[in-house]
Amino acid sequence: KIIYTHAPVHKEGRHWCKKGHCRVKTEYNIYIKRLTVTTMTSNSNLSTMRRLVEQLKLEASVERIKVSQAATELQQYCLQNAGKDALLVGVPTGSNPFREPRSCAVV
Amino acid sequence: MTTIAMGEMEQLRKEADNLKDQITAARKAMQDTTLQEAAASINVVGRVQLKTRKTLRGHLAKIYAMHWSTDSKLCVSASQDGKLIVWDSITTNKVNAIPLKSSWVMTCAYAPSGNLVACGGLDNMCSIYNLKGKDGNVKVMRELAAHTGYLSCCRFLSDSEIITSSGDCTCVLWDIETGTQKTIFAGHQGDCMSLAVSPDFKFFISGACDFTAKLWDIREGTCRQTFGGHESDINAIGFFPNGNAVITGSDDASCKLYDLRADQELITYQDSSIMCGVTSLAPSLSGRLLLAGYDDFNVNIWDTLKAERVGVLAGHDNRVSCIGVSSDGMACCTGSWDSFLKIWN
């Protein structure tokens, strides 16, 4: 797995940043590839691992509901609010703030 | 590394793997059906054909971000031309044209009060501007500097707090008054690209280049849940309007809906004919429609319950970089690298 990140690298030049947004002239934000496999050689990696385990314990303990209940409630919300959803049901011309009314004013 | 440390490392690795298996099993145990099956009896929505009602012209370069004001009338956009423009979307007038110190802007946000706007980008900072200053001039109110990577997204909680996401893999909750970091949300293993705040302002979600989305408890400062499944960077993220689900858009050309309470992915929005990345997304007011902007210059409109494409917004001459639906659901705004914003309904 390859992760693209921006990291301060002391290099001059023009480069495209990761998202192709723009060419940057500074020494920061250079598009580089980093391999995620790193050899564990220090104690800081031990504490990172301990933190990861604690985080996983937290995420494992979350209370879950059944997909059927989740799906039903999503559907219900959609159907209950459909009438107010202008992009879904449309807006009558007269009440559309983004449209000029058809009738002309007598000047 | 000592032998003892290596032993503990091995133990921790095993524990981590066990916990990951536990989470996978717990999620599977909740799968008594799929969203597709549950929604089998409802019909796909009819073809959605939105028309461009307004074109907002004025930027001189690519537009990277836009955000609606809560009044559903004003909106702010950020462009590589080094300007933040506040527009009246109904009259198409420019209410403010704010020159920026750094033109490498990647994100902008409108405070819920309408008093402030914020932006940031490759300068690694989030700059806050006061629109309602005494003498009528819009000035920088604060520069929030501490991130060691680019600012990819920012969203106000109020006039005194803002959350930012960064290429340094963290998200931060700032106190705007003092300009300090209140909480740092660390955990992502790749650049954070996007964030969204829950409707009740208690949580926020972040999408990152580690292919995951994370749900964070703002006050506790903790990550509650992590969602995987995407095969590439997540560029865009949003809450389903009831706050119980999250929608992500990725470079893998798909969008996914994850339910927070079932703690898993419920459905994927993809089509074999779509092969380019998703840059931006916004759900409609009821959540039934998902508008997603892609690298191929189009916006696809999806029926969120049936995962079928029900419409396309074609009108830009370059990549659609940002999209937003106003709070009253009346209109959708798209911003593009072609330098224009379009209002559709």
XYZ file of C-alpha atoms in Angstrom:
452
model
C 0.000 0.000 0.000
C 1.445 3.299 -1.010
C 0.531 6.491 0.715
C 0.993 9.848 -0.912
C 1.711 12.579 1.567
C 3.036 16.062 1.614
C 5.996 16.453 3.868
C 8.483 19.234 4.312
C 11.435 18.328 2.142
C 14.246 20.695 1.531
C 14.180 20.719 -2.219
C 13.810 23.551 -4.645
C 11.787 23.421 -7.782
C 8.321 23.346 -9.260
C 6.192 20.317 -8.609
C 2.544 19.264 -8.843
C 1.051 18.653 -5.438
C -0.755 15.365 -4.911
C -4.246 16.344 -5.951
C -3.028 18.071 -9.076
C -4.265 21.317 -7.615
C -1.429 23.576 -8.430
C 2.236 23.940 -9.049
C 4.046 25.021 -5.957
C 7.275 26.847 -5.894
C 8.163 26.460 -2.264
C 10.238 23.798 -0.653
C 7.194 22.319 1.055
C 4.381 20.228 -0.245
C 6.261 18.129 -2.679
C 4.574 15.051 -4.037
C 6.376 12.046 -2.690
C 5.523 8.407 -2.320
C 6.047 6.686 0.984
C 5.975 2.989 1.596
C 3.965 2.155 4.702
C 6.158 -0.751 5.752
C 8.615 0.508 8.280
C 10.896 -1.590 10.394
C 10.016 -1.354 14.060
C 13.234 -0.440 15.713
C 12.415 1.913 18.534
C 10.262 2.185 21.633
C 8.161 4.942 20.108
C 6.682 2.255 17.874
C 5.796 0.277 20.976
C 3.760 3.161 22.354
C 2.141 3.664 18.936
C 1.117 0.016 18.970
C -0.242 0.314 22.527
C -2.314 3.335 21.430
C -3.587 1.423 18.400
C -4.724 -1.472 20.601
C -6.514 0.930 22.979
C -8.227 2.601 20.025
C -9.322 -0.755 18.597
C -10.744 -1.730 22.021
C -12.775 1.485 21.984
C -14.073 0.855 18.473
C -14.857 -2.775 19.216
C -17.020 -1.756 22.187
C -19.431 0.434 20.226
C -23.095 -0.607 20.433
C -24.509 -1.635 17.093
C -28.022 -1.889 15.719
C -29.194 -4.281 13.038
C -28.888 -3.265 9.393
C -32.642 -3.807 8.992
C -33.376 -1.122 11.596
C -30.780 1.263 10.133
C -32.143 0.757 6.616
C -35.749 1.273 7.711
C -34.929 4.522 9.480
C -32.969 5.886 6.517
C -35.891 5.113 4.210
C -38.363 6.662 6.636
C -36.366 9.860 6.835
C -36.193 10.102 3.031
C -39.901 9.503 2.575
C -40.967 11.835 5.398
C -38.923 14.716 3.995
C -39.412 14.085 0.286
C -42.108 16.736 -0.036
C -39.755 19.494 1.137
C -36.866 18.371 -1.072
C -36.898 20.861 -3.964
C -34.232 19.023 -5.948
C -36.313 15.853 -5.752
C -39.859 17.081 -6.346
C -39.170 20.324 -8.166
C -40.213 23.879 -7.387
C -43.200 25.667 -8.912
C -41.841 28.530 -11.083
C -43.582 31.205 -9.076
C -41.968 30.153 -5.814
C -38.478 29.479 -7.171
C -36.243 32.281 -5.847
C -33.703 31.517 -8.585
C -36.100 32.051 -11.457
C -37.458 35.309 -12.757
C -41.276 35.326 -12.801
C -42.686 34.994 -16.328
C -44.948 38.002 -16.212
C -43.520 41.351 -17.227
C -43.992 44.480 -15.184
C -45.697 47.382 -16.885
C -43.111 50.166 -16.895
C 14.954 -3.204 20.471
C 15.226 -5.439 23.536
C 13.941 -9.008 23.542
C 11.332 -8.031 26.127
C 10.121 -5.174 23.962
C 9.979 -7.464 20.930
C 7.856 -9.888 22.933
C 5.425 -7.181 23.914
C 5.328 -5.943 20.328
C 4.369 -9.397 19.108
C 1.703 -9.630 21.807
C 0.264 -6.248 20.896
C 0.222 -7.145 17.199
C -1.754 -10.308 17.997
C -4.124 -8.344 20.206
C -4.659 -5.777 17.455
C -5.415 -8.501 14.908
C -7.841 -10.148 17.316
C -9.657 -6.893 17.907
C -9.908 -6.235 14.163
C -11.423 -9.707 13.698
C -13.797 -8.998 16.590
C -15.012 -5.798 14.943
C -15.490 -7.543 11.593
C -17.493 -10.323 13.267
C -19.600 -7.909 15.322
C -20.488 -5.964 12.177
C -21.348 -9.130 10.299
C -23.628 -10.231 13.136
C -25.778 -7.151 12.473
C -26.242 -7.968 8.792
C -29.743 -9.415 8.888
C -30.406 -7.779 5.525
C -28.919 -5.253 3.087
C -30.139 -1.755 2.273
C -30.793 -2.987 -1.249
C -33.113 -5.742 0.020
C -34.805 -3.457 2.545
C -35.532 -0.887 -0.156
C -36.629 -3.439 -2.750
C -40.280 -2.448 -2.528
C -39.796 1.260 -3.224
C -39.399 2.587 -6.742
C -36.350 4.365 -8.086
C -36.974 8.109 -8.241
C -37.857 9.455 -11.673
C -35.201 11.077 -13.804
C -33.906 14.228 -12.110
C -33.295 17.072 -14.521
C -31.919 20.185 -12.916
C -31.290 23.352 -14.884
C -28.654 26.004 -14.424
C -30.534 28.976 -12.985
C -27.579 31.242 -12.306
C -23.937 31.386 -13.330
C -21.648 33.238 -10.938
C -18.879 34.824 -12.974
C -15.970 36.700 -11.531
C -13.182 34.383 -10.527
C -10.163 34.439 -12.828
C -8.820 30.980 -12.124
C -9.800 27.525 -10.852
C -12.362 27.402 -8.082
C -11.388 24.957 -5.349
C -14.132 25.293 -2.782
C -17.521 26.760 -2.031
C -19.796 26.807 0.992
C -23.369 28.032 1.429
C -24.339 30.411 4.197
C -27.111 29.071 6.445
C -29.464 31.723 4.964
C -29.507 29.725 1.684
C -28.912 32.949 -0.253
C -25.267 33.908 0.230
C -22.350 31.626 -0.493
C -18.574 31.922 -0.423
C -16.115 30.552 -2.989
C -12.333 30.277 -3.025
C -10.198 30.387 -6.132
C -6.588 30.035 -7.151
C -6.821 33.659 -8.321
C -6.242 34.487 -4.661
C -9.751 35.695 -3.894
C -12.593 34.694 -1.607
C -15.849 35.949 -3.075
C -19.098 36.157 -1.132
C -21.976 35.977 -3.633
C -25.660 36.739 -3.461
C -26.719 33.665 -5.397
C -30.117 35.141 -6.297
C -28.951 38.436 -7.794
C -25.483 37.040 -8.729
C -23.945 40.158 -7.140
C -20.601 39.971 -5.393
C -21.165 41.044 -1.811
C -17.473 40.856 -0.886
C -14.295 40.161 -2.861
C -11.585 39.396 -0.323
C -7.949 39.338 -1.482
C -5.944 36.562 0.137
C -2.313 36.586 1.260
C -1.805 33.154 -0.251
C -3.460 32.207 -3.536
C -2.912 28.486 -2.902
C -6.285 28.108 -1.307
C -7.956 24.682 -1.025
C -10.960 25.254 1.208
C -13.392 27.865 2.471
C -16.223 27.963 4.984
C -19.095 30.225 6.068
C -19.849 30.502 9.786
C -23.441 29.547 10.723
C -23.970 33.096 12.051
C -23.007 34.638 8.700
C -20.475 36.877 10.455
C -17.274 35.086 9.495
C -15.698 33.201 6.611
C -12.537 31.121 6.675
C -10.105 29.723 4.156
C -6.782 27.949 3.943
C -4.590 25.813 1.747
C -0.934 25.291 0.998
C 0.004 27.991 3.507
C -0.882 25.392 6.197
C -3.007 28.027 7.955
C -6.686 28.704 8.463
C -7.419 32.423 8.063
C -10.594 33.808 9.608
C -12.187 36.932 8.112
C -14.779 39.148 9.793
C -17.455 40.163 7.278
C -19.213 42.468 9.694
C -16.327 44.691 10.799
C -17.214 48.165 12.076
C -15.816 50.201 9.171
C -17.250 47.893 6.541
C -13.871 46.551 5.470
C -13.312 42.817 5.556
C -10.116 42.044 7.423
C -8.242 38.989 8.658
C -9.399 38.390 12.197
C -7.150 35.433 13.059
C -4.577 33.251 11.415
C -4.705 29.767 12.896
C -1.238 28.340 12.375
C 0.028 25.043 13.760
C -0.654 22.436 11.094
C 2.482 21.051 9.472
C 0.667 20.201 6.280
C -1.789 21.861 3.900
C -5.267 22.811 5.039
C -7.688 20.633 3.079
C -10.977 21.574 4.748
C -12.433 23.733 7.522
C -15.881 24.032 9.102
C -17.138 26.454 11.768
C -18.930 25.170 14.860
C -19.710 28.765 15.884
C -18.078 32.199 15.738
C -15.625 30.998 18.390
C -14.717 27.500 17.221
C -13.626 25.956 13.945
C -12.460 22.473 12.934
C -9.758 21.988 10.314
C -8.405 18.948 8.469
C -4.882 18.818 7.136
C -2.329 17.058 4.959
C -0.406 16.460 8.209
C -2.923 13.643 8.893
C -4.631 15.417 11.793
C -7.790 17.418 12.380
C -7.852 20.235 14.908
C -10.510 22.043 16.943
C -9.453 25.679 17.373
C -10.439 28.445 19.750
C -10.729 31.353 17.297
C -10.554 34.048 19.998
C -7.153 32.920 21.308
C -5.964 31.344 18.071
C -4.995 28.158 19.898
C -5.581 24.452 19.336
C -8.188 23.092 21.767
C -8.047 19.507 20.595
C -5.925 17.574 18.120
C -7.621 14.596 16.493
C -4.863 12.200 15.462
C -5.287 8.695 14.097
C -5.447 8.863 10.317
C -2.474 7.308 8.531
C -2.713 9.571 5.505
C -3.541 13.156 4.516
C -6.968 14.219 5.798
C -8.812 15.515 2.758
C -12.257 16.455 3.954
C -14.461 16.877 7.007
C -18.130 17.386 7.854
C -19.864 18.313 11.113
C -22.939 16.428 12.359
C -26.263 18.300 12.389
C -26.203 18.341 16.222
C -22.595 19.678 16.265
C -21.479 16.888 18.624
C -19.476 14.868 16.105
C -17.522 15.318 12.934
C -16.308 12.906 10.281
C -13.070 13.010 8.336
C -12.035 11.288 5.110
C -8.375 10.643 4.378
C -5.747 9.271 2.026
C -5.525 6.147 4.195
C -8.786 5.129 2.496
C -10.782 5.383 5.756
C -13.373 7.696 7.246
C -13.368 8.363 10.991
C -16.122 9.573 13.321
C -14.830 11.858 16.091
C -16.488 12.958 19.330
C -15.739 16.690 19.410
C -15.859 17.181 23.197
C -14.204 13.893 24.183
C -11.525 14.298 21.513
C -11.726 10.618 20.615
C -12.260 8.612 17.464
C -15.442 6.556 17.969
C -15.553 4.581 14.751
C -13.441 3.927 11.651
C -14.912 2.931 8.296
C -12.932 1.185 5.571
C -13.789 -0.384 2.241
C -12.637 2.241 -0.223
C -9.728 1.265 -2.443
C -8.251 4.707 -2.713
C -8.167 8.166 -1.133
C -11.396 9.585 0.213
C -11.688 13.116 -1.188
C -15.146 14.108 -0.050
C -17.363 13.350 2.909
C -20.772 14.417 4.159
C -23.435 13.527 6.694
C -26.753 12.070 5.637
C -29.214 14.810 6.767
C -30.496 12.915 9.826
C -26.938 12.615 11.160
C -27.085 8.820 11.378
C -25.111 7.999 8.253
C -22.042 9.179 6.429
C -21.398 9.372 2.683
C -17.875 9.294 1.262
C -16.503 9.943 -2.241
C -13.210 8.449 -3.369
C -10.537 8.305 -6.067
C -11.711 4.700 -6.562
C -14.652 6.195 -8.522
C -17.261 5.194 -5.958
C -19.234 6.764 -3.158
C -20.233 4.745 -0.108
C -22.880 5.157 2.559
C -21.921 4.007 6.068
C -24.521 3.824 8.828
C -23.130 5.066 12.165
C -25.369 2.990 14.408
C -24.950 -0.260 12.446
C -21.232 0.644 12.266
C -20.814 -0.479 8.661
C -21.106 0.217 4.984
C -24.665 -0.172 3.724
C -24.302 0.546 0.020
C -21.898 1.624 -2.724
C -22.695 4.069 -5.522
C -20.716 3.041 -8.564
C -21.063 2.218 -12.220
C -18.667 0.403 -14.546
C -18.843 3.344 -16.934
C -17.486 5.715 -14.299
C -13.748 5.400 -14.017
C -12.668 8.696 -12.541
C -12.439 9.923 -8.994
C -15.113 11.653 -6.952
C -14.039 15.161 -5.979
C -17.022 16.429 -4.021
C -20.464 15.430 -2.819
C -23.621 16.747 -1.207
C -26.880 15.027 -0.260
C -30.201 16.694 -1.007
C -32.423 17.884 1.858
C -34.265 14.589 2.340
C -31.165 12.505 1.748
C -32.854 10.706 -1.124
C -30.514 12.218 -3.716
C -26.731 12.254 -3.652
C -25.050 14.774 -5.917
C -21.441 13.821 -6.580
C -18.865 15.724 -8.625
C -16.312 13.744 -10.625
C -12.987 14.341 -12.359
C -14.696 13.940 -15.765
C -16.389 17.360 -15.413
C -19.817 15.932 -14.546
C -22.008 15.704 -11.493
C -23.893 12.428 -11.173
C -27.121 12.339 -9.206
C -27.744 9.070 -7.347
C -30.876 7.661 -5.718
C -29.305 6.929 -2.313
C -31.688 4.105 -1.406
C -31.559 2.270 -4.761
C -27.935 3.091 -5.747
C -29.009 3.996 -9.261
C -27.928 7.005 -11.246
C -30.969 9.200 -11.846
C -29.488 12.313 -13.369
C -26.444 14.178 -14.565
C -25.491 17.847 -14.311
C -23.435 18.667 -17.349
C -22.482 22.242 -17.765
C -18.940 22.844 -16.688
C -15.948 22.862 -19.004
C -13.556 21.454 -16.478
C -13.407 19.370 -13.283
C -16.217 20.016 -10.766
C -14.205 20.684 -7.625
C -16.927 21.510 -5.143
C -20.635 21.119 -4.658
C -23.085 22.202 -1.987
C -26.802 22.046 -1.361
C -28.317 25.026 0.464
C -29.815 24.468 3.937
C -33.389 24.908 2.726
C -32.678 22.399 -0.028
C -33.794 24.818 -2.724
C -30.691 24.720 -4.866
C -27.374 23.099 -5.453
C -24.229 25.042 -6.296
C -21.306 23.608 -8.256
C -17.865 25.176 -8.527
C -15.392 24.239 -11.198
C -11.838 24.561 -12.443
C -13.457 26.466 -15.350
C -13.724 29.414 -12.892
C -17.519 29.493 -12.751
C -20.075 28.595 -10.122
C -23.481 27.424 -11.230
C -26.730 27.330 -9.264
C -29.065 24.500 -10.212
C -32.578 23.413 -9.328
